[in-house]
């Protein structure tokens, strides 16, 4: 199984809502990532979990809250978002073997619209 | 982190070979070079990875000169379905997995 599964595929939320994005992988990977991608732009790194601990936070606003309940699951909790947060949110995983040859495996993303 | 520079866009015709070059002047000793392909509204997909010299797989070749300051992705005999954005990543960086995308190259294949 080389899949990263993201749910939901589409999400529309108001600025006062609380929602969560979910990501799951069963490849035994020990690093998991959240990227944000605006239209016609490259993916922008948000968070990295390594061995279930938050290792990288790219100065993301606190209205985005990541969580890694176990080695297979990654969540992104959303609260009080702004319309400019509308984007494709991508989850990825990698082995994190320490050899340097990391390869990212991506899910198909959640297309988020904030009204 | 090693910054990457790629052409913004390239046009080609079906059946031609396409070469996309990525510049990464400050690549670190432990960094690998990895290329990804992305179609609209999908996550990027791994194409090929290398450290030095030449790597070939069933879809592409990757050429890396001795100084490793650049790399070239070669796509043989492209088809319309190869129209996509291609990203060159250099990493893993000092944390071991800070994998940051550059601007990418839009490849348009025409019939």
Tab-separated table of C-alpha atoms in Angstrom:
chain	number	residue	atom	x	y	z
A	1	UNK	CA	0.000	0.000	0.000
A	2	UNK	CA	1.728	3.165	-1.210
A	3	UNK	CA	-1.214	5.484	-0.680
A	4	UNK	CA	-1.698	8.547	1.436
A	5	UNK	CA	-5.395	9.071	2.024
A	6	UNK	CA	-6.831	12.494	2.759
A	7	UNK	CA	-10.369	13.336	3.833
A	8	UNK	CA	-12.467	15.179	3.005
A	9	UNK	CA	-11.642	15.917	-0.637
A	10	UNK	CA	-13.584	19.178	-0.539
A	11	UNK	CA	-14.533	21.406	2.390
A	12	UNK	CA	-16.440	24.666	2.587
A	13	UNK	CA	-16.447	26.446	5.917
A	14	UNK	CA	-17.378	29.773	7.402
A	15	UNK	CA	-14.932	31.954	9.248
A	16	UNK	CA	-16.405	30.981	12.640
A	17	UNK	CA	-16.437	27.234	12.020
A	18	UNK	CA	-14.119	24.585	13.428
A	19	UNK	CA	-13.197	21.739	11.110
A	20	UNK	CA	-10.479	19.121	10.779
A	21	UNK	CA	-8.568	17.649	7.862
A	22	UNK	CA	-7.430	14.049	8.148
A	23	UNK	CA	-4.545	12.139	6.610
A	24	UNK	CA	-3.600	8.465	6.882
A	25	UNK	CA	-0.729	6.331	5.602
A	26	UNK	CA	0.156	2.676	6.146
A	27	UNK	CA	3.626	2.591	4.639
A	28	UNK	CA	5.401	2.668	8.000
A	29	UNK	CA	6.693	6.155	7.272
A	30	UNK	CA	7.931	8.087	10.304
A	31	UNK	CA	7.655	11.622	8.909
A	32	UNK	CA	4.403	13.325	7.941
A	33	UNK	CA	3.895	16.749	6.423
A	34	UNK	CA	1.262	19.394	5.776
A	35	UNK	CA	1.641	21.630	2.745
A	36	UNK	CA	-0.629	24.457	1.572
A	37	UNK	CA	-0.936	25.200	-2.130
A	38	UNK	CA	-2.590	28.239	-3.659
A	39	UNK	CA	-3.602	28.192	-7.304
A	40	UNK	CA	-0.663	28.348	-9.735
A	41	UNK	CA	1.857	28.379	-6.855
A	42	UNK	CA	4.160	25.653	-5.511
A	43	UNK	CA	3.268	23.724	-2.358
A	44	UNK	CA	4.269	25.684	0.741
A	45	UNK	CA	5.539	23.731	3.748
A	46	UNK	CA	3.498	24.265	6.924
A	47	UNK	CA	4.353	21.541	9.449
A	48	UNK	CA	6.518	18.444	9.739
A	49	UNK	CA	6.110	15.638	12.246
A	50	UNK	CA	9.057	13.339	12.775
A	51	UNK	CA	8.442	10.221	14.873
A	52	UNK	CA	5.115	11.724	15.955
A	53	UNK	CA	6.712	14.894	17.309
A	54	UNK	CA	6.309	18.317	15.723
A	55	UNK	CA	9.766	19.058	14.336
A	56	UNK	CA	9.115	21.913	11.925
A	57	UNK	CA	6.544	24.730	12.124
A	58	UNK	CA	7.021	27.245	9.353
A	59	UNK	CA	5.586	30.150	11.382
A	60	UNK	CA	2.039	29.087	10.590
A	61	UNK	CA	-0.766	31.137	12.247
A	62	UNK	CA	-2.286	29.528	15.330
A	63	UNK	CA	-5.668	29.144	13.605
A	64	UNK	CA	-4.029	26.058	12.074
A	65	UNK	CA	-3.321	23.390	14.685
A	66	UNK	CA	-1.654	20.110	13.689
A	67	UNK	CA	-1.949	16.853	15.568
A	68	UNK	CA	-0.278	13.469	15.102
A	69	UNK	CA	-2.223	10.900	17.191
A	70	UNK	CA	-0.043	7.989	16.037
A	71	UNK	CA	2.493	7.101	13.375
A	72	UNK	CA	-0.183	6.531	10.716
A	73	UNK	CA	-2.447	9.518	11.281
A	74	UNK	CA	-2.094	13.254	10.863
A	75	UNK	CA	-4.772	15.855	11.483
A	76	UNK	CA	-4.993	19.563	10.808
A	77	UNK	CA	-7.502	21.385	12.987
A	78	UNK	CA	-8.908	24.594	11.550
A	79	UNK	CA	-10.509	27.414	13.529
A	80	UNK	CA	-11.445	31.004	12.688
A	81	UNK	CA	-9.932	30.837	9.218
A	82	UNK	CA	-9.851	33.734	6.821
A	83	UNK	CA	-10.917	33.736	3.150
A	84	UNK	CA	-7.232	33.968	2.145
A	85	UNK	CA	-6.710	30.542	3.745
A	86	UNK	CA	-8.681	28.983	0.891
A	87	UNK	CA	-6.279	26.592	-0.837
A	88	UNK	CA	-5.451	22.962	-1.566
A	89	UNK	CA	-4.079	21.342	1.603
A	90	UNK	CA	-1.734	18.470	0.904
A	91	UNK	CA	-0.546	15.779	3.277
A	92	UNK	CA	2.618	13.823	2.583
A	93	UNK	CA	4.737	11.183	4.264
A	94	UNK	CA	8.320	9.945	3.945
A	95	UNK	CA	10.499	7.230	5.496
A	96	UNK	CA	12.781	9.573	7.506
A	97	UNK	CA	15.506	6.937	7.529
A	98	UNK	CA	18.347	9.353	8.216
A	99	UNK	CA	20.047	8.458	4.924
A	100	UNK	CA	18.993	11.720	3.284
A	101	UNK	CA	17.181	10.118	0.357
A	102	UNK	CA	13.730	11.200	1.493
A	103	UNK	CA	10.940	10.718	-1.017
A	104	UNK	CA	7.608	12.386	-0.398
A	105	UNK	CA	4.383	10.479	-0.985
A	106	UNK	CA	1.430	12.829	-1.319
A	107	UNK	CA	-2.283	12.475	-0.881
A	108	UNK	CA	-4.661	14.007	-3.395
A	109	UNK	CA	-5.396	16.930	-1.090
A	110	UNK	CA	-8.351	18.701	0.477
A	111	UNK	CA	-9.663	21.670	-1.484
A	112	UNK	CA	-10.696	24.164	1.200
A	113	UNK	CA	-12.919	27.170	0.628
A	114	UNK	CA	-13.423	29.690	3.441
A	115	UNK	CA	-16.447	31.918	3.053
B	1	UNK	CA	18.604	25.312	2.643
B	2	UNK	CA	19.615	24.956	-0.971
B	3	UNK	CA	17.557	27.275	-3.196
B	4	UNK	CA	16.547	25.943	-6.594
B	5	UNK	CA	16.024	27.815	-9.848
B	6	UNK	CA	14.142	26.368	-12.821
B	7	UNK	CA	12.717	27.816	-16.039
B	8	UNK	CA	9.176	29.066	-15.482
B	9	UNK	CA	7.764	27.230	-18.498
B	10	UNK	CA	8.689	25.088	-21.489
B	11	UNK	CA	6.807	24.034	-24.590
B	12	UNK	CA	7.361	20.822	-26.526
B	13	UNK	CA	5.694	18.581	-29.091
B	14	UNK	CA	4.648	14.991	-28.740
B	15	UNK	CA	7.455	12.526	-29.368
B	16	UNK	CA	10.252	14.948	-28.523
B	17	UNK	CA	12.745	14.614	-25.700
B	18	UNK	CA	12.430	17.293	-23.043
B	19	UNK	CA	15.234	18.410	-20.758
B	20	UNK	CA	14.481	20.578	-17.718
B	21	UNK	CA	17.449	22.001	-15.852
B	22	UNK	CA	17.487	22.978	-12.188
B	23	UNK	CA	20.175	25.156	-10.637
B	24	UNK	CA	21.110	24.579	-6.966
B	25	UNK	CA	24.392	26.352	-6.327
B	26	UNK	CA	24.506	25.894	-2.537
B	27	UNK	CA	23.629	22.215	-2.379
B	28	UNK	CA	24.952	20.551	0.782
B	29	UNK	CA	26.996	17.356	0.966
B	30	UNK	CA	24.123	15.287	2.348
B	31	UNK	CA	21.478	16.667	-0.049
B	32	UNK	CA	19.793	14.542	-2.691
B	33	UNK	CA	18.071	15.918	-5.814
B	34	UNK	CA	14.489	14.791	-6.286
B	35	UNK	CA	12.013	15.606	-9.043
B	36	UNK	CA	8.235	15.586	-8.733
B	37	UNK	CA	5.408	15.907	-11.253
B	38	UNK	CA	2.114	17.570	-10.441
B	39	UNK	CA	-1.164	17.657	-12.326
B	40	UNK	CA	-3.878	20.214	-11.471
B	41	UNK	CA	-5.782	19.517	-8.250
B	42	UNK	CA	-3.558	16.527	-7.393
B	43	UNK	CA	-0.642	16.018	-5.053
B	44	UNK	CA	2.877	15.945	-6.516
B	45	UNK	CA	4.149	12.540	-7.596
B	46	UNK	CA	7.738	11.309	-7.237
B	47	UNK	CA	9.542	10.896	-10.579
B	48	UNK	CA	13.234	10.312	-9.892
B	49	UNK	CA	15.975	10.932	-7.347
B	50	UNK	CA	19.742	11.058	-7.534
B	51	UNK	CA	22.893	12.078	-5.672
B	52	UNK	CA	25.488	12.218	-8.440
B	53	UNK	CA	26.150	11.122	-12.048
B	54	UNK	CA	23.214	9.614	-13.919
B	55	UNK	CA	20.085	7.847	-12.753
B	56	UNK	CA	17.511	6.268	-15.048
B	57	UNK	CA	14.153	4.665	-14.374
B	58	UNK	CA	11.212	3.657	-16.505
B	59	UNK	CA	9.916	7.216	-16.956
B	60	UNK	CA	12.911	9.580	-16.847
B	61	UNK	CA	16.637	10.129	-16.537
B	62	UNK	CA	18.434	12.462	-14.176
B	63	UNK	CA	21.832	13.888	-15.030
B	64	UNK	CA	23.959	15.413	-12.251
B	65	UNK	CA	27.401	16.887	-13.022
B	66	UNK	CA	30.352	16.327	-10.737
B	67	UNK	CA	29.993	19.675	-8.938
B	68	UNK	CA	26.290	18.921	-8.249
B	69	UNK	CA	25.373	22.599	-8.669
B	70	UNK	CA	22.748	21.747	-11.255
B	71	UNK	CA	20.733	18.796	-12.478
B	72	UNK	CA	18.758	17.963	-15.616
B	73	UNK	CA	15.564	15.941	-15.791
B	74	UNK	CA	15.197	14.240	-19.162
B	75	UNK	CA	11.794	12.992	-20.345
B	76	UNK	CA	12.088	10.842	-23.480
B	77	UNK	CA	9.402	11.027	-26.166
B	78	UNK	CA	6.847	13.097	-24.279
B	79	UNK	CA	3.117	12.751	-24.826
B	80	UNK	CA	0.184	15.070	-24.146
B	81	UNK	CA	-0.257	13.416	-20.748
B	82	UNK	CA	3.163	14.710	-19.671
B	83	UNK	CA	1.754	18.259	-19.559
B	84	UNK	CA	2.232	19.140	-15.899
B	85	UNK	CA	4.328	21.157	-13.448
B	86	UNK	CA	7.734	19.686	-12.642
B	87	UNK	CA	9.483	20.513	-9.369
B	88	UNK	CA	13.105	20.021	-8.438
B	89	UNK	CA	13.730	19.600	-4.699
B	90	UNK	CA	17.086	19.591	-2.967
B	91	UNK	CA	17.239	18.187	0.522
B	92	UNK	CA	16.822	16.914	3.216
B	93	UNK	CA	18.410	19.997	4.724
B	94	UNK	CA	19.680	20.405	8.289
B	95	UNK	CA	16.589	18.876	9.942
B	96	UNK	CA	16.687	15.761	7.799
B	97	UNK	CA	13.321	16.408	6.207
B	98	UNK	CA	12.736	20.121	5.604
B	99	UNK	CA	11.637	19.612	2.018
B	100	UNK	CA	10.779	22.931	0.387
B	101	UNK	CA	9.453	23.315	-3.146
B	102	UNK	CA	10.785	25.864	-5.578
B	103	UNK	CA	8.669	27.582	-8.207
B	104	UNK	CA	8.600	24.647	-10.632
B	105	UNK	CA	8.491	24.426	-14.426
B	106	UNK	CA	5.218	24.303	-16.369
B	107	UNK	CA	5.681	21.876	-19.253
B	108	UNK	CA	3.148	22.126	-22.076
B	109	UNK	CA	3.185	19.322	-24.647
B	110	UNK	CA	1.409	20.053	-27.908
B	111	UNK	CA	0.219	17.735	-30.666
